[in-house]
PDB file of C-alpha atoms in Angstrom:
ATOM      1  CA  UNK A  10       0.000   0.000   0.000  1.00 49.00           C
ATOM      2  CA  UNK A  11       1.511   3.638  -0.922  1.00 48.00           C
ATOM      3  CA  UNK A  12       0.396   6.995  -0.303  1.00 49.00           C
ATOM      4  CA  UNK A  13       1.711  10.355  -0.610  1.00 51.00           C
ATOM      5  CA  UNK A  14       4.067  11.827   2.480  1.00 49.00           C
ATOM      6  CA  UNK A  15       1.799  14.829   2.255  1.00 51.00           C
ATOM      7  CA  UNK A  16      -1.097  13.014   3.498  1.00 51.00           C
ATOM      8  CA  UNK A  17       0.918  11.704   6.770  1.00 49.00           C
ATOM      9  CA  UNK A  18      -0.505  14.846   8.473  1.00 53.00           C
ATOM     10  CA  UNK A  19      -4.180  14.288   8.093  1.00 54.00           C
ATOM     11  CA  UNK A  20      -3.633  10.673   9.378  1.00 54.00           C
ATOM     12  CA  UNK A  21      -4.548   9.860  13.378  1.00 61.00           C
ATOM     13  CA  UNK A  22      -1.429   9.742  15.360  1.00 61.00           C
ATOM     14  CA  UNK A  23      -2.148   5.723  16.134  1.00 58.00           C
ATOM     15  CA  UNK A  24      -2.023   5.239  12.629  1.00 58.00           C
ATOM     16  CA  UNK A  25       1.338   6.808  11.696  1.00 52.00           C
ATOM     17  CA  UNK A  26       2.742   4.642  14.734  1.00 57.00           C
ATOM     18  CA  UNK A  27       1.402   1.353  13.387  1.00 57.00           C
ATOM     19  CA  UNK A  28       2.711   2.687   9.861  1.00 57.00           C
ATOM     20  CA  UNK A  29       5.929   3.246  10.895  1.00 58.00           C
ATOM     21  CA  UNK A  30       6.272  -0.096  13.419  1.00 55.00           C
ATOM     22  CA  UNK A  31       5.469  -2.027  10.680  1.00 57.00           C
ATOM     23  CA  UNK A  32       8.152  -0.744   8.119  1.00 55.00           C
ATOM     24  CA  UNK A  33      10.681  -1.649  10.979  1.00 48.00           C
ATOM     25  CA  UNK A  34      10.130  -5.102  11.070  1.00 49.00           C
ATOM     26  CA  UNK A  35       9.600  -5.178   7.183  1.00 50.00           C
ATOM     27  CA  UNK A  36      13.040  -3.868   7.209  1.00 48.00           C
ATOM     28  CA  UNK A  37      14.104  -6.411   9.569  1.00 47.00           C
ATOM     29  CA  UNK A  38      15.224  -4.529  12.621  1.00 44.00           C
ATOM     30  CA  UNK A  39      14.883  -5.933  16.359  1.00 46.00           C
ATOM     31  CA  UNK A  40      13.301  -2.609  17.951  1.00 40.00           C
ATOM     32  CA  UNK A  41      14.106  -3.609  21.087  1.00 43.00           C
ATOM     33  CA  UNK A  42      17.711  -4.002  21.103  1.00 47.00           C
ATOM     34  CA  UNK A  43      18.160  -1.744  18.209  1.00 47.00           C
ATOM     35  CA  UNK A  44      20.040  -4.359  16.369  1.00 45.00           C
ATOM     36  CA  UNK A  45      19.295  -6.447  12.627  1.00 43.00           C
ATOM     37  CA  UNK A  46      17.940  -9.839  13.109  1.00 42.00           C
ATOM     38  CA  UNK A  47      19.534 -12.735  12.306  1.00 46.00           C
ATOM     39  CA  UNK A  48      19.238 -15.082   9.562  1.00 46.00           C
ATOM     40  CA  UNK A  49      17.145 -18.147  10.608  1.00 47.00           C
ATOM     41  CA  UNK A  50      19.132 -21.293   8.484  1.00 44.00           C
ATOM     42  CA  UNK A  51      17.407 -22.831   6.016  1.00 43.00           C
ATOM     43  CA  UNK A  52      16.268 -26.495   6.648  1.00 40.00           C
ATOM     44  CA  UNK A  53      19.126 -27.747   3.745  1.00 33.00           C
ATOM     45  CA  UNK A  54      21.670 -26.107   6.184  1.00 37.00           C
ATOM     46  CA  UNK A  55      20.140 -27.704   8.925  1.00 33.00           C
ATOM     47  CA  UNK A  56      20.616 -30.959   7.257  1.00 34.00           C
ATOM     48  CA  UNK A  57      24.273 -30.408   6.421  1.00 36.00           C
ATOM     49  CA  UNK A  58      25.152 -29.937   9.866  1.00 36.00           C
ATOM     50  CA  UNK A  59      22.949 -33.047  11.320  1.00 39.00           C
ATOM     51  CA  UNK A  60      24.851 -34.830   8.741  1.00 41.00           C
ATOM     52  CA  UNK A  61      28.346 -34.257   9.756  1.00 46.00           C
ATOM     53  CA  UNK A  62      28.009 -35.326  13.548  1.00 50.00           C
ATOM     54  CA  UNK A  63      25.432 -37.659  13.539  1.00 83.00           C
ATOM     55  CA  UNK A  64      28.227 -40.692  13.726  1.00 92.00           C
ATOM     56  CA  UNK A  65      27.519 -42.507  16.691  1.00 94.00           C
ATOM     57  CA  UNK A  66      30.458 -41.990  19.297  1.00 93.00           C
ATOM     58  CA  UNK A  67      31.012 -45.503  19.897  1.00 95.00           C
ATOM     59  CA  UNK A  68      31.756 -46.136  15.813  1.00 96.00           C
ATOM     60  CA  UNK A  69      33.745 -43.060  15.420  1.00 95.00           C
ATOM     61  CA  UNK A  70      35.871 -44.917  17.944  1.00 95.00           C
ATOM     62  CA  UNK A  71      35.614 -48.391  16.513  1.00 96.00           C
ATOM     63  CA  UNK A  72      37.161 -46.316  12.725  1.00 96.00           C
ATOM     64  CA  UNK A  73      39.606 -44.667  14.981  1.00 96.00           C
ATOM     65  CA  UNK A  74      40.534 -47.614  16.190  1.00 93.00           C
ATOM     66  CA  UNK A  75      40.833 -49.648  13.198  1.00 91.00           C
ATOM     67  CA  UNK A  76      43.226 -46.405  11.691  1.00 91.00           C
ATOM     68  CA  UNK A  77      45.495 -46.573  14.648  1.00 90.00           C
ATOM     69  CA  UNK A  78      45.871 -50.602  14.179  1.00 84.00           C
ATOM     70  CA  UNK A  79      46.688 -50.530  10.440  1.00 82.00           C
ATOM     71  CA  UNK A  80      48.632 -47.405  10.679  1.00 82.00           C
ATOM     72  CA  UNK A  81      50.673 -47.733  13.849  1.00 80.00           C
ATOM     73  CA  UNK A  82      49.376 -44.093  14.683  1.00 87.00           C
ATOM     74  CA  UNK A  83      48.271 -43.065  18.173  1.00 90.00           C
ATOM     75  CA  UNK A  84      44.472 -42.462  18.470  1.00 93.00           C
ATOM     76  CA  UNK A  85      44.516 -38.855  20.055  1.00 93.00           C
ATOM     77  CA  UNK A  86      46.760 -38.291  16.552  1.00 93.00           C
ATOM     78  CA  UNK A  87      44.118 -39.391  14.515  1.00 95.00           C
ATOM     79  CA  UNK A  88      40.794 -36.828  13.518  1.00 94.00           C
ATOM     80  CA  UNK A  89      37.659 -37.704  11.219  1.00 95.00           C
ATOM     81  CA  UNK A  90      37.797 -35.115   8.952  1.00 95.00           C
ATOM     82  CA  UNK A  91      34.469 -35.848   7.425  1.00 94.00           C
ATOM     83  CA  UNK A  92      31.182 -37.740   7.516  1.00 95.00           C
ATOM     84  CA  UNK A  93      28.829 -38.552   5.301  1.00 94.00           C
ATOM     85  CA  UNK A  94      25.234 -39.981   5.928  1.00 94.00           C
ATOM     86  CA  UNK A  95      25.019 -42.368   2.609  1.00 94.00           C
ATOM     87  CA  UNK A  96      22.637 -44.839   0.998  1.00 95.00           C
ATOM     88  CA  UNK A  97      25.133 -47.615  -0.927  1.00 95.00           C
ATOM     89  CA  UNK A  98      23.066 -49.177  -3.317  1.00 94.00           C
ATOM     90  CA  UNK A  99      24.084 -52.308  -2.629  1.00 94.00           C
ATOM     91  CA  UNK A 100      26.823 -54.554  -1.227  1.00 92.00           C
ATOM     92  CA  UNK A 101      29.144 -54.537  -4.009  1.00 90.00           C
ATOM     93  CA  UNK A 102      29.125 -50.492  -3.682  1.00 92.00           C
ATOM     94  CA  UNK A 103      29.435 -50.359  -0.396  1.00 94.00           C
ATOM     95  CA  UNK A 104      32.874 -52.787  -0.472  1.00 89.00           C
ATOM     96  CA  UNK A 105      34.026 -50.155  -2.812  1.00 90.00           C
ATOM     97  CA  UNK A 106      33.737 -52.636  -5.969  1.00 84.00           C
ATOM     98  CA  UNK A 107      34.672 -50.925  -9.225  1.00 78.00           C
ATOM     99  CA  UNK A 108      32.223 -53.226 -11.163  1.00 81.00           C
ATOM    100  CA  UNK A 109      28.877 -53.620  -9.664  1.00 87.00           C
ATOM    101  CA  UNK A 110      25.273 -54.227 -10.825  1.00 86.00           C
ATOM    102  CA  UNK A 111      22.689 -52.129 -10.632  1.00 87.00           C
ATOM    103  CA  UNK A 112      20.532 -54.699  -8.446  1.00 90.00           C
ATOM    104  CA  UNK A 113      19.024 -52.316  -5.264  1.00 94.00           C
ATOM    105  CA  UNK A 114      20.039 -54.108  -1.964  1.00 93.00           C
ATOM    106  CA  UNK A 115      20.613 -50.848  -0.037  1.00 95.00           C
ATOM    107  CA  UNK A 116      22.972 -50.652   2.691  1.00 95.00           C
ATOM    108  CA  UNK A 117      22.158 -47.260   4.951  1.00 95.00           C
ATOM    109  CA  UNK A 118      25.020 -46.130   6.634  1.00 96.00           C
ATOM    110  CA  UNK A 119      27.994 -43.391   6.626  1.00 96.00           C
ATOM    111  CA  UNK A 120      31.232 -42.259   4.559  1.00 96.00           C
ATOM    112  CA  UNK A 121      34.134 -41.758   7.171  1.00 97.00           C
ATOM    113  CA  UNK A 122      37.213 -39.898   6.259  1.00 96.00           C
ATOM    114  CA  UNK A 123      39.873 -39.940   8.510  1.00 96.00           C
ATOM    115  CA  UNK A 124      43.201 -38.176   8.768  1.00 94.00           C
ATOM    116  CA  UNK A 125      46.070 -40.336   9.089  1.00 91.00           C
ATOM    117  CA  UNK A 126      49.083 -37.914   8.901  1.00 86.00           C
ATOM    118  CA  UNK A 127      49.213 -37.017   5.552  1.00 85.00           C
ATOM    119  CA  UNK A 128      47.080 -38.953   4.256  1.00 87.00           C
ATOM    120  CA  UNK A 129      42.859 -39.294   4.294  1.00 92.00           C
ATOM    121  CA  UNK A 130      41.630 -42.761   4.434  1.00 94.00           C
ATOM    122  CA  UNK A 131      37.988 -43.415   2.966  1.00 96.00           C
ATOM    123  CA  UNK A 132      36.233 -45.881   5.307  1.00 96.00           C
ATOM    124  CA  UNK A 133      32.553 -47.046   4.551  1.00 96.00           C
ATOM    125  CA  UNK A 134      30.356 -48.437   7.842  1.00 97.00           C
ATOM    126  CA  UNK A 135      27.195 -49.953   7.700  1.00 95.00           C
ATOM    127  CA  UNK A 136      24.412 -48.503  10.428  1.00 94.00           C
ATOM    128  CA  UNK A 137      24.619 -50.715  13.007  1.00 94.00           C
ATOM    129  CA  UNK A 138      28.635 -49.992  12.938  1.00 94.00           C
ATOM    130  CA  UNK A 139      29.209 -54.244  12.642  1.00 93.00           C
ATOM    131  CA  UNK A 140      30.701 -53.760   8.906  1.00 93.00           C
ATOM    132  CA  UNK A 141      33.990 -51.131   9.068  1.00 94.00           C
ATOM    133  CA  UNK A 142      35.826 -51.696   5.493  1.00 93.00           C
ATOM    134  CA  UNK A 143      38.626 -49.264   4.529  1.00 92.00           C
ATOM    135  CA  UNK A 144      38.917 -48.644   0.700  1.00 90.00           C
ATOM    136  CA  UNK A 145      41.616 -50.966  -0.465  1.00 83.00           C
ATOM    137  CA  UNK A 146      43.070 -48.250  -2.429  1.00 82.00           C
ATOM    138  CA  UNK A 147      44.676 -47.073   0.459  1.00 83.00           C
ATOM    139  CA  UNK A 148      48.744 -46.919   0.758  1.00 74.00           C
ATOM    140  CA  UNK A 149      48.815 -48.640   4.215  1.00 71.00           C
ATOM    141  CA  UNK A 150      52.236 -48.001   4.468  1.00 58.00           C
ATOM    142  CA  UNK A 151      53.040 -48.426   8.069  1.00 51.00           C
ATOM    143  CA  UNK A 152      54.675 -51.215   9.759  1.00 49.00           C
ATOM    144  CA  UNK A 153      52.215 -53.075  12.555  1.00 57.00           C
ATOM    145  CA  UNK A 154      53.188 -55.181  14.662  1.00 74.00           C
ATOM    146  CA  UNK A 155      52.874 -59.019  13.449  1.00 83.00           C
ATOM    147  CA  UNK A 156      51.761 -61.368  15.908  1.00 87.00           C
ATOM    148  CA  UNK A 157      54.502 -63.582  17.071  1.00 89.00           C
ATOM    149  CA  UNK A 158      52.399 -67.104  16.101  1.00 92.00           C
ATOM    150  CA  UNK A 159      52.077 -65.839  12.869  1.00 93.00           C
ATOM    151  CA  UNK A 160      55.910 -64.352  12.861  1.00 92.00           C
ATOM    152  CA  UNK A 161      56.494 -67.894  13.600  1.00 93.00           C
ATOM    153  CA  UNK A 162      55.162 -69.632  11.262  1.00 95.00           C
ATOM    154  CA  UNK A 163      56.285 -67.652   8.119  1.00 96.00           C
ATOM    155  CA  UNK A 164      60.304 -67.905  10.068  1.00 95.00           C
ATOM    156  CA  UNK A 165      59.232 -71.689  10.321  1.00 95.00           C
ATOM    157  CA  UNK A 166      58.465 -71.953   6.415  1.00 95.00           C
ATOM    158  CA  UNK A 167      61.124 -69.887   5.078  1.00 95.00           C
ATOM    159  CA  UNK A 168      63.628 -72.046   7.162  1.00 94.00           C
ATOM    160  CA  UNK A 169      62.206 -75.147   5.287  1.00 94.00           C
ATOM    161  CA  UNK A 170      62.294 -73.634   2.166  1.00 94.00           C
ATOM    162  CA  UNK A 171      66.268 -72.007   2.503  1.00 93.00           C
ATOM    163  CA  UNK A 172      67.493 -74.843   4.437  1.00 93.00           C
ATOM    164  CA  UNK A 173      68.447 -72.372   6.484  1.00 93.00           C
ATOM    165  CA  UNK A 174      68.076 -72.544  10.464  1.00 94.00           C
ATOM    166  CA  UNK A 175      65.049 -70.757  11.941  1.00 93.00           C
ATOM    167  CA  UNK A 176      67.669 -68.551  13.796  1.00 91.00           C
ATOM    168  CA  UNK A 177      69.389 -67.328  10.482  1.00 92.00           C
ATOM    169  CA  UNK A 178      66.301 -65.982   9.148  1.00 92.00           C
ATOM    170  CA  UNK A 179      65.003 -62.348   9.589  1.00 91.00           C
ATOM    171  CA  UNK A 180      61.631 -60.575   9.398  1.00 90.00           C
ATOM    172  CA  UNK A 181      62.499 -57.295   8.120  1.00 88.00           C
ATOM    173  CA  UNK A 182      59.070 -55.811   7.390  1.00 86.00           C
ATOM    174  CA  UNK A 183      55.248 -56.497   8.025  1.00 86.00           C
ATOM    175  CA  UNK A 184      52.532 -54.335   6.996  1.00 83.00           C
ATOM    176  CA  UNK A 185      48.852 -54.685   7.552  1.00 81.00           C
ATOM    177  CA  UNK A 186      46.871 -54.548   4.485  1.00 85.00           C
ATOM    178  CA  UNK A 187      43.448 -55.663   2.934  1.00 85.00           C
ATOM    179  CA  UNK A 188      43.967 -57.740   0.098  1.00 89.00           C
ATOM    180  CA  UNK A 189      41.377 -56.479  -2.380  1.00 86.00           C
ATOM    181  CA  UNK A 190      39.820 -60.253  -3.296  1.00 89.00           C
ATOM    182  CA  UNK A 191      41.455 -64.038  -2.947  1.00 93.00           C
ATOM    183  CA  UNK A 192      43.346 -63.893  -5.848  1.00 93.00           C
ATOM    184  CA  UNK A 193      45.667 -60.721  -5.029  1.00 92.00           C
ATOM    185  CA  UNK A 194      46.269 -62.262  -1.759  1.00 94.00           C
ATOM    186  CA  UNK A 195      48.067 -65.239  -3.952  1.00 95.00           C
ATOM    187  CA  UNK A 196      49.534 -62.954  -6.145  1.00 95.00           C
ATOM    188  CA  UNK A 197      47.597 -63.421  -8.931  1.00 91.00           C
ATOM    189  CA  UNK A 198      48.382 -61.185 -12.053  1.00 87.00           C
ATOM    190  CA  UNK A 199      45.273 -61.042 -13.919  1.00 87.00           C
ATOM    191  CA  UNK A 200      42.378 -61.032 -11.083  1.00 87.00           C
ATOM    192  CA  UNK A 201      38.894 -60.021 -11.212  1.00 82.00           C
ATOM    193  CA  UNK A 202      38.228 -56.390  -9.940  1.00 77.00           C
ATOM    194  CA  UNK A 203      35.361 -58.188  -7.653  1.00 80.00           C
ATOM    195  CA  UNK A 204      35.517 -57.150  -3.878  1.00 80.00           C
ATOM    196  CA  UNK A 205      36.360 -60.229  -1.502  1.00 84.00           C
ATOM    197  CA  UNK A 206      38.455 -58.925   0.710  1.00 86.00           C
ATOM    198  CA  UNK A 207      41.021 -60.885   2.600  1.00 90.00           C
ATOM    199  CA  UNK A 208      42.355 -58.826   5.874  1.00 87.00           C
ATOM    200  CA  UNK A 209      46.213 -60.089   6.623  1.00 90.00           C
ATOM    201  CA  UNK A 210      49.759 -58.941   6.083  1.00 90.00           C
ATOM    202  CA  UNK A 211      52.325 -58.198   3.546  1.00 92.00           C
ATOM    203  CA  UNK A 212      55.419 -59.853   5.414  1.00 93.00           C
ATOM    204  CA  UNK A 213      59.242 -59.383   4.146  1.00 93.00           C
ATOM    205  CA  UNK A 214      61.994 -61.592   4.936  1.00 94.00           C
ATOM    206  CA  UNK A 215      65.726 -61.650   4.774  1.00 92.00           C
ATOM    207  CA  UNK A 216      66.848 -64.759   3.612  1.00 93.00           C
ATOM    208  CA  UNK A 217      70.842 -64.235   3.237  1.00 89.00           C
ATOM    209  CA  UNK A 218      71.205 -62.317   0.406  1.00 88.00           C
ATOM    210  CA  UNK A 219      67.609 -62.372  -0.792  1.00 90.00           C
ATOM    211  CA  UNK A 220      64.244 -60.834   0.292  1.00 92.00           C
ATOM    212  CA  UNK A 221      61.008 -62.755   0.060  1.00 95.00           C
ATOM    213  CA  UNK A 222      57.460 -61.661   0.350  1.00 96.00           C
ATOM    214  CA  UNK A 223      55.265 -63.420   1.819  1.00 96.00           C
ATOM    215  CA  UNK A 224      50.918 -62.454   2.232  1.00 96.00           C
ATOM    216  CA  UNK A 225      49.631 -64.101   5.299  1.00 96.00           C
ATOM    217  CA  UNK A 226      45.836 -63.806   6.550  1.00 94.00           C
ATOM    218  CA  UNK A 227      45.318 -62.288  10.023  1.00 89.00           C
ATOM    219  CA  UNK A 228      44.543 -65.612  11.149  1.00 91.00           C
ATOM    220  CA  UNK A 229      47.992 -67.064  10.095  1.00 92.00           C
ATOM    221  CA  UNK A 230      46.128 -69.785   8.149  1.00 94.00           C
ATOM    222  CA  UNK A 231      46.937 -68.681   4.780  1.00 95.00           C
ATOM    223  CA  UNK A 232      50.909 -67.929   4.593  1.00 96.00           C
ATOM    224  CA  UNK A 233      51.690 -67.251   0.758  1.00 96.00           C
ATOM    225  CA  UNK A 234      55.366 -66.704  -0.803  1.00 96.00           C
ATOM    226  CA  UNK A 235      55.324 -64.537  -3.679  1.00 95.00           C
ATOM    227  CA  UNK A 236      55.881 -67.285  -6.743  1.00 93.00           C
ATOM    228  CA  UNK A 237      58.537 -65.125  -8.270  1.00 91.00           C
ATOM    229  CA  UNK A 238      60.966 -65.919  -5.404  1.00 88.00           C
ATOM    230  CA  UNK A 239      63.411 -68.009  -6.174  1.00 80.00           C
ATOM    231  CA  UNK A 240      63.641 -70.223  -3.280  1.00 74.00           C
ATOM    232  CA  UNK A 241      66.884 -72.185  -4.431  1.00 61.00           C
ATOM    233  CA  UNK A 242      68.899 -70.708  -1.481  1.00 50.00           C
ATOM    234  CA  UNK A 243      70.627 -73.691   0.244  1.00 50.00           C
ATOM    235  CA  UNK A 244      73.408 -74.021   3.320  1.00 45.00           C
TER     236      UNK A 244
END
């Protein structure tokens, strides 16, 4: 509604007020601290924010946890940078598989990134937290500590395969890693980009001059020597 200035005069007093109240809060001003109001955020915002801290405390422990294993990093070292309520579409996607169908067998649950020195590690947890599975793309390039059964057994097999004594062999490096499917784990060349993965160790020995890889499950049930090795070494 408009009307001249000139006809402000001729209007009641009780109207001019009213006028003039209203065009404050039109303008947006808080009259009674003299100060502009503030944005209310919009419900996307609102969403954004629910989104990146609605991980429950007991998984964003259970990732940290699983970083500081594989990585040999302190937990109060490690932050989640990022977290990201997702839908996978179905298991394949969520195990990070390159090739998937398109079959629907959603899997509700979050993408955690975490900061592992320099590096950010992609994790992807199911709801319920029971599923943690780090991408296998990963560089897990930190030496963990190998159990000592399973340091055991690979000393025990080199020595049979060397000749060598048990004492003259050498573990020189072990590195947790998740094999991305069964065939990488035995070192197969041309494997299938499907998603299987096999959690365990890439193990290095020093066997006199040489050193042989081995890949060993977690479980030490599985202990594989890298077919390329040439295991001719004898006393």
């Amino acid at each position: 509604m408009s009307f001249h200035l000139k006809n402000v005069g001729k209007l009641p007093q009780s109207i001019v007020l009213t006028l003039a109240l209203s065009s404050l809060l039109a303008c947006g001003l808080d009259i009674s601290n003299n100060k502009t109001s503030v944005a209310i955020p919009s419900p996307e915002q609102t969403q954004l924010a629910q989104n990146q801290n609605n991980l429950p405390r007991d998984i964003s422990r259970a990732v940290l946890r699983d970083a500081a294993k594989r990585s040999g990093v302190k937990m109060p070292d490690l932050k989640i940078t990022q977290v990201t309520a997702t839908t996978f579409g179905n298991p394949c996607i969520f195990r990070f598989g390159e090739i998937c169908t398109k079959e629907y067998r959603p899997i509700r649950g979050w993408k955690v990134v975490v900061q592992v020195k320099d590096q950010s590690w992609t994790y992807h947890v199911n709801q319920p937290g029971s599923q943690i599975l780090l991408d296998p793309k990963v560089n897990v390039s930190a030496t963990s500590q190998l159990p000592k059964d399973i340091a055991d057994k690979v000393v025990s097999d080199a020595s049979k395969r060397s000749g060598l004594p048990q004492n003259a062999i050498k573990i020189t490096q072990a590195t947790q890693k998740t094999f991305s499917n069964a065939c990488v784990f035995s070192f197969g060349e041309v494997c299938t980009q499907q998603y299987d993965p096999v959690e365990g160790w890439i193990v290095t020995v020093k066997v006199k001059n040489q050193s042989w890889t081995y890949h060993v499950d977690k479980t030490g049930a599985s202990i594989v020597l890298d077919p390329k090795v040439a295991t001719s070494t004898k006393n």
